[in-house]
Amino acid sequence: MSQPTSRRDLLKAAAIGAVAIAPGLTLIAPAAARPLGTGASAANRWGLLIDTSKCDAGCTACVDACKTEMGLTGHDRPLTDSQYIRKVDVTDPASGHRHSLPVMCQHCAKPPCVDVCPTGASMKRADGIVLVDRHICIGCRYCMMACPYKARSFIHEDQSGQKPDNPRGKGCVESCTLCAHRIDAGGQPACVESCAKDGRAAMLFGDLNDPNSEISRRVSTEATSRIRADLGVEPAIRYQGI
Amino acid sequence: MKRVQYLAIPAWTPGWMMVMAALAVIIAIAGGAVLYMEHQGHWVTGMTNQVVWGMPHVFAIFLIVAASGALNVASIGSVFGREPYQPLGRLSALMAMALLAGGLGVLVLDLGRPDRLVVAITHFNVKSIFAWNVILYSGFFAVVGFYLWAMIDWRMKRAYKPAAITAFLWRLILTTGTGSIFGFLLARDAYNAAVMAPLFIAMSFAFGLALFILFILGATTALNRPLSMELVRRKGRLLGLFVAANLYFVAIQHVTALYMADRVAVETFLLLQGGLYTALFWGGQVLLGALVPLILVFRPNASRCRVRAASVLVVLGGIAQIYVILIGGQAFPLTLFPGMEVSSSFQDGLVAAYAPTAAEILLGLGGFALALLIAVIGASALRILPASLGDGDEATAEIILAEGDPVAAP
Ligand code: SF4
Ligand code: SF4
């Protein structure tokens, strides 16, 4: 399979260009850019920690940033337009307590979408990021049936305004990439960046495999949980206060 | 020993041409619907990011499930040695292949990228039950095709019994595979159950036999060939048994789910408060699709007309059943936060609305037409249909004394 490799190189080249014109990106980066020609490493396990007590129901900074970053212009059709990340408002009917949190692909360690995909288009990188290979997705939508988090969208019509880092073709399935293109360049996901800047700094990105990362330190010292942990798919997205 | 006379359907007669033309028109319209949906993209269908499999899948799954059931008549004759069924074995195998082709056609043409079909063969994910189905389906054509050949060609007599057994086992696995597509979806409250596999087998027995009976009744009428009332009743009663088995597994499916606290919500939805889905379940699937046919076929001296009506109802009830399983199961929201009320811009916590569009229904009907077209062409090109399925001395002898005794063959 030479296609995906060559495209990955291309993306990386593009990403390095981005670093050059936006050096600020590297200042807040938790890890160094991956050198050209090397694959994602199993030494990393990229993940997020989201503190829902900071997150506000009215805030959609992460969602807006994702749309811009990934070129999700949409057609004003909420039932068929793609959404990589959405704000879910949760109410406890017993107490009336409300909270709000962003939900995106949870980059499961045991991803059902990958298990069911007939062609292997749904795949998990060595560093745990789950992606759809747009070259071999046949658009069967079985992964959408299998995903417990409703994280995936089907591209229901022709798209315009695409971003080079996120090519989108009608008839394929897509979802949050954890901004793999930014991570590979040593950056962090667009949602996390904008949550820190325009939102309430509720999201923390980092390497769950690195014991010295801030995310690992917090996960090991504070109570965190995962959505539907009972399903055993081991998401890389952790939450506090759900 | 007397041989069963098989005669090909005479082709190129005015009636034959008319049937062919009608089917070709339906298929052409379905083709137009596909071009429209693929060109515009799926937003012109009723399918959304919530209901990702729609009406085309209802038809496709019905046809695929019925395909393996249609093979039953041949299996009963050969594997289980019931002689009255043997003369119909050829038709049974042909119909099985035709129905599978129709169902797969619909399934493939609804893919987001049907042009990448070859990718499904070159890239194979061994963990995917879907990928395994690709092998099971292609293998089905090979196995049943060989079985048909062994039935038609007397020189293949030795292969007849092994071919019959292989085909029988293959179809059981195939239907298990189809049912497991749902059984493996751990996140969907309505599906994730082991009973899905046996349920689909029971469904396949009923739907396949119903379509088979309809084809026999239609063909013998159109060709003016005799058909024994006893045979019709016998098939009708067999259909009744299969329908009862289906109903039994449906009961298990729902009763066991009701015992699981976390499934009560989805069961309440489907069985009581689901609007259309509840109506289709009780009215379509249970009443019209099962109870009424049972009464019709088990009445003493059921007439040809009653058996036909029962078969039509089983088919319609079957489509309703798959609609409830497939669409109803998706319409019910996924549970991200058990016990909580949720809302979002992505329809979280909401029952999804789905209304099939004409294009989707036309594509599905095209699958039926394709299956029928293949069956008629096959029965015209090969000696598939017995010259007579009548009563009376000569005809009975023709039916019962199948060529040699294939079952006893080494
Ligand atoms: S959240 Fe869904 S799409 Fe993402 S890895 Fe898990 S199963 Fe796959
Ligand atoms: S829609 Fe694409 S990614 Fe999803 S299961 Fe089918 S082929 Fe795989």
XYZ file of C-alpha atoms and ligand atoms in Angstrom:
668
model
C 0.000 0.000 0.000
C 2.108 2.847 -1.238
C -0.706 5.369 -1.434
C -1.345 6.032 2.252
C 2.370 6.256 2.996
C 3.039 8.755 0.303
C 0.054 10.788 1.402
C 1.190 10.720 4.985
C 4.559 12.068 3.879
C 2.761 14.750 1.977
C 0.711 15.696 5.006
C 3.808 15.812 7.103
C 5.546 18.058 4.633
C 2.507 20.321 4.741
C 2.504 20.232 8.514
C 6.166 21.161 8.738
C 5.379 24.104 6.518
C 2.741 25.090 9.032
C 5.295 24.991 11.839
C 7.587 27.254 9.906
C 4.959 29.918 9.369
C 3.438 29.561 12.812
C 6.203 29.029 15.310
C 3.795 29.740 18.167
C 2.364 26.326 17.515
C 5.513 24.629 18.689
C 5.768 26.669 21.898
C 2.747 24.986 23.428
C 3.438 21.657 21.811
C 3.818 18.813 24.276
C 5.986 16.753 21.969
C 8.447 17.270 19.174
C 7.410 16.928 15.581
C 7.794 13.448 14.182
C 10.740 13.312 11.795
C 9.832 12.776 8.160
C 9.674 9.160 7.093
C 9.073 7.644 10.517
C 5.775 6.059 11.427
C 3.583 6.777 14.413
C 5.075 5.123 17.476
C 3.443 2.773 19.934
C 5.492 4.537 22.601
C 2.840 7.268 22.476
C -0.796 7.071 23.418
C -2.331 10.400 22.626
C -5.331 11.327 24.694
C -7.409 14.087 26.199
C -8.565 14.931 29.673
C -11.704 17.053 29.771
C -12.803 18.737 32.969
C -16.552 19.137 32.577
C -16.846 21.335 35.640
C -15.086 24.046 33.627
C -17.049 23.431 30.454
C -20.014 25.690 29.856
C -23.213 24.812 27.984
C -23.119 28.066 26.051
C -19.537 27.656 24.863
C -18.837 26.057 21.485
C -15.247 27.206 20.982
C -13.986 23.650 20.435
C -16.741 22.830 17.933
C -16.175 26.020 15.955
C -12.422 25.524 15.894
C -12.867 21.970 14.599
C -15.129 23.135 11.779
C -12.558 25.706 10.700
C -9.555 23.430 11.061
C -11.139 20.523 9.207
C -13.041 22.524 6.611
C -16.455 21.247 7.717
C -18.496 23.890 5.957
C -21.699 21.853 5.799
C -24.886 22.553 3.910
C -27.111 23.652 6.776
C -28.574 20.197 6.987
C -28.068 19.121 10.581
C -29.171 15.532 9.949
C -26.636 14.841 7.228
C -23.832 17.372 7.765
C -20.676 15.987 9.359
C -19.892 16.734 12.984
C -16.565 15.558 14.353
C -17.139 17.081 17.768
C -20.391 18.112 19.418
C -21.454 19.569 22.723
C -23.722 17.223 24.678
C -25.819 18.674 27.478
C -26.478 16.137 30.203
C -29.191 16.463 32.841
C -29.705 14.196 35.813
C -33.486 13.704 35.926
C -33.334 12.821 39.627
C -31.509 15.932 40.840
C -31.835 18.339 37.958
C -28.060 18.806 37.877
C -26.832 19.826 34.442
C -23.490 19.768 32.790
C -22.141 20.096 29.317
C -19.253 18.378 27.612
C -17.689 17.902 24.196
C -17.906 14.437 22.649
C -15.807 13.350 19.699
C -14.217 10.112 18.486
C -12.884 8.577 21.669
C -9.919 6.952 19.904
C -10.709 3.644 21.536
C -7.888 1.220 22.256
C -10.258 -1.554 21.198
C -12.235 0.274 18.524
C -15.380 -1.527 17.333
C -15.313 0.575 14.149
C -11.973 -0.988 13.238
C -13.152 -4.495 14.084
C -16.190 -4.370 11.828
C -14.753 -2.478 8.854
C -14.684 -4.966 5.965
C -11.797 -3.367 4.087
C -9.584 -2.183 6.924
C -10.233 1.461 6.001
C -10.997 2.119 9.642
C -7.634 1.735 11.286
C -5.775 2.487 14.466
C -2.336 4.017 14.252
C 0.428 2.741 16.494
C -0.019 5.812 18.691
C -3.702 5.001 19.188
C -5.243 7.549 16.827
C -8.172 6.009 14.952
C -8.541 7.161 11.355
C -10.452 6.325 8.193
C -8.310 5.658 5.139
C -10.276 7.555 2.527
C -8.650 5.585 -0.251
C -10.237 2.285 0.689
C -13.446 3.218 2.519
C -16.323 1.812 0.462
C -18.984 3.747 2.340
C -20.785 0.755 3.840
C -21.396 2.603 7.154
C -20.964 -0.525 9.229
C -18.495 1.399 11.402
C -21.219 3.954 12.120
C -23.500 1.155 13.252
C -20.754 -0.186 15.485
C -19.425 2.992 17.104
C -20.855 3.304 20.630
C -20.261 7.067 20.711
C -21.965 8.100 17.469
C -18.659 9.687 16.601
C -18.766 9.169 12.856
C -20.375 10.989 9.973
C -21.084 9.891 6.439
C -20.267 12.385 3.714
C -23.707 12.759 2.213
C -22.877 15.116 -0.668
C -20.113 16.866 -2.561
C -17.973 19.098 -0.384
C -16.301 22.386 -1.070
C -13.801 24.441 0.878
C -11.711 21.424 1.814
C -8.519 21.728 3.804
C -5.360 20.047 2.487
C -4.961 18.223 5.790
C -8.445 16.782 5.623
C -9.525 15.640 2.170
C -13.217 14.738 2.179
C -14.902 12.690 -0.513
C -18.624 12.076 -0.985
C -19.601 8.530 -0.070
C -16.935 7.928 2.577
C -17.136 7.984 6.351
C -15.130 10.424 8.448
C -14.606 11.389 12.063
C -12.325 13.248 14.441
C -8.661 12.548 13.659
C -7.477 14.046 16.954
C -5.853 16.491 14.525
C -3.251 13.876 13.655
C -1.729 16.347 11.209
C -1.070 18.804 14.029
C 0.159 16.130 16.428
C 2.582 14.798 13.830
C 3.954 18.318 13.522
C 4.395 18.523 17.263
C 1.207 20.503 17.891
C -2.023 19.803 19.670
C -5.616 19.442 18.472
C -7.404 22.581 17.300
C -10.239 22.105 19.811
C -7.821 22.003 22.733
C -6.032 25.086 21.511
C -9.191 27.120 21.133
C -10.638 25.878 24.423
C -7.572 27.315 26.109
C -7.766 30.564 24.172
C -11.479 31.316 23.715
C -13.086 28.794 26.008
C -12.619 27.784 29.603
C -9.424 25.746 29.318
C -11.320 22.569 30.084
C -9.316 20.339 27.743
C -5.844 18.942 28.240
C -3.992 17.095 25.496
C -1.028 14.818 26.032
C 0.671 11.466 25.934
C -0.948 8.976 28.292
C 2.057 6.684 27.865
C 4.519 9.280 29.113
C 4.510 9.164 32.929
C 5.937 12.689 33.052
C 3.278 14.311 30.912
C 0.782 16.529 32.683
C -2.120 14.425 31.501
C -0.547 11.253 32.938
C 0.171 12.969 36.220
C -3.382 14.204 36.555
C -4.937 10.929 35.461
C -2.886 9.114 38.080
C -3.695 11.520 40.910
C -7.238 12.708 40.194
C -10.517 10.870 39.639
C -11.281 10.566 35.947
C -13.647 8.391 33.976
C -14.610 7.542 30.445
C -17.953 7.589 28.699
C -19.512 4.115 28.755
C -16.405 2.627 30.360
C -18.573 -0.495 30.867
C -18.306 -1.300 27.163
C -14.611 -2.004 27.575
C -13.450 -0.283 24.407
C -10.924 1.776 26.412
C -11.249 5.293 25.034
C -8.291 7.679 25.087
C -10.575 10.557 26.015
C -11.008 10.911 29.761
C -13.496 13.100 31.540
C -13.853 14.575 34.984
C -17.243 15.297 36.456
C -19.420 12.984 34.397
C -38.171 -46.601 -12.726
C -39.913 -43.519 -13.921
C -38.071 -40.282 -14.297
C -39.285 -36.852 -13.387
C -39.694 -34.933 -16.604
C -38.195 -31.470 -16.414
C -39.059 -28.906 -19.041
C -37.528 -25.504 -19.584
C -39.932 -22.583 -19.603
C -40.602 -21.907 -23.289
C -38.864 -18.622 -24.021
C -39.792 -15.907 -26.500
C -43.526 -16.518 -26.211
C -45.616 -13.345 -25.962
C -46.321 -13.925 -22.286
C -42.665 -14.579 -21.546
C -41.645 -11.448 -23.430
C -44.138 -9.421 -21.455
C -42.859 -10.666 -18.111
C -39.279 -10.032 -19.171
C -40.071 -6.554 -20.430
C -41.901 -5.653 -17.221
C -39.004 -6.848 -15.083
C -36.479 -5.071 -17.277
C -38.419 -1.820 -16.892
C -38.461 -2.133 -13.088
C -34.734 -2.848 -13.063
C -34.071 0.119 -15.337
C -36.058 2.403 -13.042
C -34.103 1.084 -10.054
C -30.899 1.767 -11.974
C -32.058 5.333 -12.518
C -32.753 5.675 -8.807
C -29.212 4.483 -8.042
C -27.659 6.969 -10.454
C -29.692 9.739 -8.882
C -28.713 8.805 -5.316
C -25.057 8.294 -6.126
C -24.818 11.485 -8.141
C -26.509 13.668 -5.564
C -25.105 11.851 -2.573
C -27.124 10.202 0.149
C -28.614 13.413 1.456
C -31.465 12.980 -1.039
C -32.438 9.720 0.684
C -34.111 9.386 4.045
C -30.850 8.129 5.511
C -28.900 10.365 7.876
C -26.009 10.199 10.297
C -28.487 8.709 12.781
C -30.225 6.149 10.567
C -27.305 5.042 8.440
C -28.893 1.933 6.971
C -32.289 2.512 5.408
C -34.861 0.998 3.110
C -32.359 -0.457 0.603
C -30.879 -2.484 3.443
C -34.319 -3.682 4.505
C -34.895 -5.103 1.040
C -31.345 -6.388 0.698
C -31.403 -8.203 4.024
C -34.842 -9.642 3.264
C -33.647 -11.025 -0.069
C -30.376 -12.376 1.323
C -32.146 -14.037 4.217
C -34.828 -15.438 1.913
C -32.150 -16.755 -0.454
C -30.789 -19.218 2.031
C -34.336 -20.171 3.008
C -35.304 -20.870 -0.585
C -32.682 -23.579 -0.623
C -34.632 -25.413 2.038
C -36.889 -27.303 -0.317
C -33.892 -28.859 -2.018
C -32.296 -29.660 1.326
C -35.432 -31.324 2.643
C -35.546 -33.475 -0.473
C -31.909 -34.454 -0.602
C -30.317 -34.100 2.824
C -33.368 -35.326 4.678
C -34.562 -37.717 1.977
C -38.139 -36.484 1.694
C -39.019 -37.666 -1.796
C -41.983 -35.426 -2.594
C -39.637 -32.482 -2.378
C -36.985 -33.822 -4.692
C -38.512 -32.755 -8.010
C -38.441 -29.181 -6.782
C -34.801 -29.258 -5.746
C -33.535 -27.671 -8.945
C -35.880 -24.731 -8.695
C -35.029 -24.353 -5.056
C -31.318 -24.027 -5.811
C -31.899 -21.666 -8.718
C -34.130 -19.416 -6.637
C -31.605 -19.342 -3.830
C -28.944 -18.007 -6.170
C -31.326 -15.566 -7.844
C -32.521 -14.094 -4.549
C -28.992 -13.746 -3.256
C -27.966 -11.950 -6.434
C -30.913 -9.583 -6.083
C -30.138 -8.838 -2.452
C -26.430 -8.310 -2.993
C -27.165 -6.068 -5.949
C -29.191 -3.758 -3.728
C -26.611 -3.842 -0.948
C -23.722 -2.998 -3.237
C -25.545 -0.236 -5.088
C -26.304 1.520 -1.827
C -22.635 1.733 -0.820
C -21.244 5.236 -0.605
C -18.611 4.154 -3.110
C -20.004 1.239 -5.160
C -17.235 1.955 -7.646
C -14.786 0.672 -5.051
C -16.379 -2.749 -4.811
C -13.152 -4.364 -5.895
C -11.508 -2.877 -2.795
C -13.772 -5.089 -0.708
C -12.063 -8.057 -2.328
C -8.475 -6.795 -2.380
C -8.517 -5.400 1.162
C -9.734 -7.891 3.662
C -10.096 -7.319 7.379
C -10.198 -10.787 8.943
C -11.839 -9.506 12.099
C -14.842 -8.132 10.248
C -17.951 -10.289 10.069
C -18.905 -8.145 7.086
C -15.782 -9.209 5.257
C -16.517 -12.820 6.105
C -19.923 -12.391 4.573
C -18.269 -11.418 1.301
C -16.671 -14.882 1.285
C -19.821 -16.618 2.493
C -21.895 -14.999 -0.242
C -19.491 -15.734 -3.081
C -19.050 -19.253 -1.770
C -22.819 -19.688 -1.717
C -22.983 -19.152 -5.481
C -20.228 -21.697 -6.040
C -21.621 -24.307 -3.669
C -25.246 -24.000 -4.769
C -24.262 -23.741 -8.415
C -22.378 -26.996 -8.124
C -25.308 -28.563 -6.292
C -27.633 -27.508 -9.097
C -25.281 -29.005 -11.631
C -25.180 -32.247 -9.654
C -28.969 -32.347 -9.717
C -29.254 -31.677 -13.440
C -26.422 -33.772 -14.822
C -26.919 -37.517 -14.225
C -23.195 -38.107 -14.651
C -22.704 -36.124 -11.465
C -24.868 -38.460 -9.436
C -22.056 -39.375 -7.097
C -21.519 -35.774 -6.162
C -25.201 -35.189 -5.486
C -25.388 -36.093 -1.835
C -22.120 -34.446 -0.722
C -23.042 -31.335 -2.709
C -26.441 -31.280 -1.030
C -24.962 -31.538 2.446
C -22.323 -28.902 1.739
C -24.963 -26.516 0.418
C -27.147 -27.124 3.455
C -24.352 -26.445 5.927
C -23.145 -23.454 3.933
C -26.532 -21.826 4.023
C -26.819 -22.285 7.784
C -23.459 -20.576 8.239
C -24.411 -17.872 5.765
C -27.567 -16.944 7.619
C -25.724 -17.073 10.914
C -23.244 -14.654 9.398
C -26.003 -12.311 8.265
C -27.658 -12.397 11.684
C -24.321 -11.821 13.365
C -23.900 -8.517 11.545
C -26.397 -7.303 14.121
C -25.422 -9.539 16.990
C -21.918 -8.051 17.057
C -23.012 -4.453 17.520
C -22.299 -4.161 21.224
C -23.373 -0.555 21.505
C -26.856 -0.894 20.059
C -29.341 -1.887 22.680
C -31.734 -3.442 20.191
C -29.259 -5.768 18.493
C -26.555 -7.055 20.696
C -27.893 -10.534 21.413
C -26.886 -14.082 20.551
C -30.494 -14.919 19.642
C -30.079 -12.837 16.461
C -28.376 -15.721 14.642
C -31.038 -18.432 15.234
C -33.740 -15.817 14.746
C -32.362 -15.035 11.309
C -32.284 -18.734 10.448
C -35.948 -19.117 11.382
C -36.761 -15.995 9.385
C -34.903 -17.350 6.377
C -36.857 -20.623 6.464
C -40.168 -18.765 6.458
C -39.380 -16.008 3.945
C -37.601 -18.315 1.518
C -40.382 -20.875 1.473
C -43.039 -18.177 1.074
C -41.298 -16.798 -2.027
C -40.777 -20.319 -3.320
C -44.468 -21.167 -2.971
C -45.423 -17.953 -4.739
C -43.073 -18.741 -7.613
C -44.407 -22.299 -7.984
C -48.014 -21.152 -7.906
C -47.301 -18.400 -10.410
C -45.238 -20.572 -12.724
C -47.644 -23.525 -12.828
C -50.532 -21.168 -13.535
C -48.686 -19.257 -16.220
C -47.382 -22.425 -17.884
C -50.574 -24.348 -17.372
C -48.760 -27.228 -15.723
C -50.584 -29.450 -13.246
C -49.946 -28.908 -9.567
C -51.072 -31.266 -6.852
C -53.240 -29.695 -4.181
C -51.700 -32.081 -1.710
C -48.260 -30.675 -2.488
C -49.525 -27.113 -2.063
C -51.080 -27.922 1.302
C -48.025 -29.766 2.445
C -45.874 -26.751 1.602
C -48.398 -24.500 3.263
C -48.200 -26.481 6.493
C -44.422 -26.441 6.340
C -44.580 -22.684 5.942
C -46.792 -22.605 9.027
C -44.142 -24.470 11.000
C -41.441 -22.040 9.942
C -43.617 -19.051 10.736
C -44.266 -20.491 14.185
C -40.525 -21.005 14.705
C -39.864 -17.412 13.711
C -42.510 -16.224 16.147
C -40.954 -18.333 18.879
C -37.519 -16.754 18.414
C -39.072 -13.293 18.247
C -40.684 -14.017 21.605
C -37.333 -15.139 23.059
C -35.639 -12.081 21.600
C -38.002 -9.682 23.346
C -38.674 -11.575 26.549
C -34.983 -12.043 27.342
C -34.354 -8.384 26.573
C -37.138 -7.384 28.937
C -35.347 -9.206 31.745
C -32.289 -7.006 31.291
C -32.863 -3.758 33.097
C -30.834 -1.742 30.619
C -32.841 -3.075 27.697
C -36.250 -2.172 29.065
C -36.132 1.287 27.499
C -35.507 0.058 23.980
C -38.076 -2.727 24.376
C -40.676 -0.285 25.636
C -39.922 1.806 22.606
C -40.278 -1.002 20.086
C -43.210 -2.811 21.678
C -45.280 0.025 23.129
C -44.337 3.576 22.316
C -42.501 3.442 19.033
C -45.381 4.697 16.877
C -44.777 3.303 13.412
C -42.356 0.652 14.672
C -44.804 -0.572 17.306
C -47.599 -0.674 14.729
C -45.410 -2.550 12.251
C -44.366 -4.991 14.948
C -47.787 -5.936 16.257
C -49.898 -5.301 13.173
C -47.470 -6.149 10.373
C -45.044 -8.675 11.734
C -47.068 -10.524 14.376
C -50.693 -10.302 13.236
C -50.587 -10.153 9.437
C -47.188 -11.727 8.994
C -47.577 -14.640 11.396
C -50.938 -15.229 13.086
C -53.139 -14.818 10.018
C -50.927 -17.009 7.805
C -50.912 -19.660 10.529
C -54.694 -19.738 10.547
C -54.803 -19.823 6.755
C -52.438 -22.744 6.267
C -53.581 -24.906 9.147
C -57.254 -24.776 8.201
C -58.190 -28.249 6.972
C -58.258 -28.374 3.191
C -56.624 -25.013 2.761
C -57.211 -23.877 -0.788
C -54.559 -22.799 -3.252
C -55.794 -19.283 -2.819
C -55.361 -19.425 0.965
C -51.836 -20.740 0.710
C -51.022 -18.003 -1.751
C -52.494 -15.356 0.548
C -50.553 -16.784 3.484
C -47.314 -16.638 1.498
C -47.895 -13.044 0.442
C -48.575 -12.102 4.054
C -45.430 -13.859 5.253
C -43.400 -11.854 2.729
C -44.956 -8.544 3.756
C -44.694 -9.428 7.443
C -41.057 -10.334 6.861
C -40.294 -6.939 5.351
C -42.042 -5.344 8.332
C -39.986 -7.497 10.698
C -36.687 -6.453 9.155
C -37.825 -2.829 9.087
C -38.539 -2.943 12.818
C -35.235 -4.640 13.611
C -33.106 -2.489 11.345
C -34.693 0.955 11.310
C -36.377 0.740 14.708
C -33.110 -0.336 16.278
C -31.305 2.667 14.814
C -34.073 5.155 15.515
C -33.733 4.486 19.218
C -30.931 6.726 20.499
C -27.595 5.343 21.608
C -27.061 5.476 25.349
C -23.973 7.522 26.134
C -24.961 8.436 29.665
C -27.170 5.744 31.213
C -29.933 7.199 33.341
C -29.349 10.760 32.140
C -31.264 13.031 29.800
C -29.122 14.317 26.968
C -29.391 16.770 24.117
C -26.987 18.012 21.462
C -26.720 19.384 17.957
C -26.156 15.803 16.761
C -29.536 14.349 17.766
C -28.239 12.766 20.944
C -31.059 11.453 23.078
C -33.640 11.885 20.332
C -35.577 9.202 18.505
C -34.389 9.598 14.923
C -36.997 10.225 12.286
C -36.655 8.201 9.132
C -38.922 8.200 6.118
C -37.827 6.187 3.100
C -37.763 8.093 -0.165
C -39.141 6.760 -3.450
C -35.619 6.233 -4.793
C -34.725 3.915 -1.931
C -37.908 1.872 -2.335
C -37.414 1.654 -6.096
C -33.887 0.380 -5.592
C -35.230 -2.289 -3.231
C -37.965 -3.346 -5.647
C -35.312 -3.504 -8.350
C -33.629 -6.185 -6.256
C -36.820 -8.253 -6.280
C -37.172 -7.760 -10.034
C -33.551 -8.770 -10.611
C -34.045 -11.941 -8.579
C -37.185 -12.842 -10.506
C -35.522 -12.071 -13.820
C -32.615 -14.368 -13.022
C -34.983 -17.115 -11.866
C -37.099 -16.933 -15.025
C -34.100 -16.801 -17.346
C -32.500 -19.701 -15.496
C -35.674 -21.773 -15.686
C -35.954 -20.941 -19.385
C -32.396 -21.871 -20.228
C -32.187 -25.015 -18.108
C -34.554 -27.829 -17.319
C -35.491 -26.630 -13.873
C -39.248 -26.950 -13.512
C -40.916 -30.374 -13.489
C -43.276 -30.878 -16.395
C -45.956 -31.840 -13.944
C -46.519 -31.524 -10.250
C -50.003 -32.926 -10.591
C -51.990 -35.586 -8.771
C -53.377 -38.597 -10.531
C -51.640 -41.780 -11.473
C -49.116 -40.659 -14.015
C -48.282 -37.407 -12.323
C -47.882 -38.863 -8.852
C -45.540 -41.456 -10.225
C -43.608 -38.703 -11.868
C -43.253 -36.806 -8.657
C -42.489 -39.606 -6.308
C -40.204 -41.760 -8.365
C -37.402 -39.366 -8.661
C -34.640 -40.413 -10.894
C -33.004 -43.395 -9.200
C -32.848 -42.757 -5.536
C -30.252 -40.065 -5.124
C -30.417 -40.287 -1.382
C -29.347 -43.891 -1.402
C -26.543 -43.226 -3.837
C -23.089 -43.802 -2.373
S -15.261 6.439 19.266
Fe -16.236 5.327 17.607
S -15.172 5.982 15.778
Fe -13.874 6.557 17.514
S -12.472 4.805 17.805
Fe -14.222 4.459 19.175
S -15.604 3.189 17.928
Fe -14.156 4.107 16.499
S -17.884 2.959 5.897
Fe -15.716 2.868 5.306
S -14.576 2.960 7.221
Fe -16.691 2.487 7.749
S -16.785 0.243 7.882
Fe -17.366 0.785 5.772
S -15.470 0.732 4.608
Fe -14.896 0.791 6.796
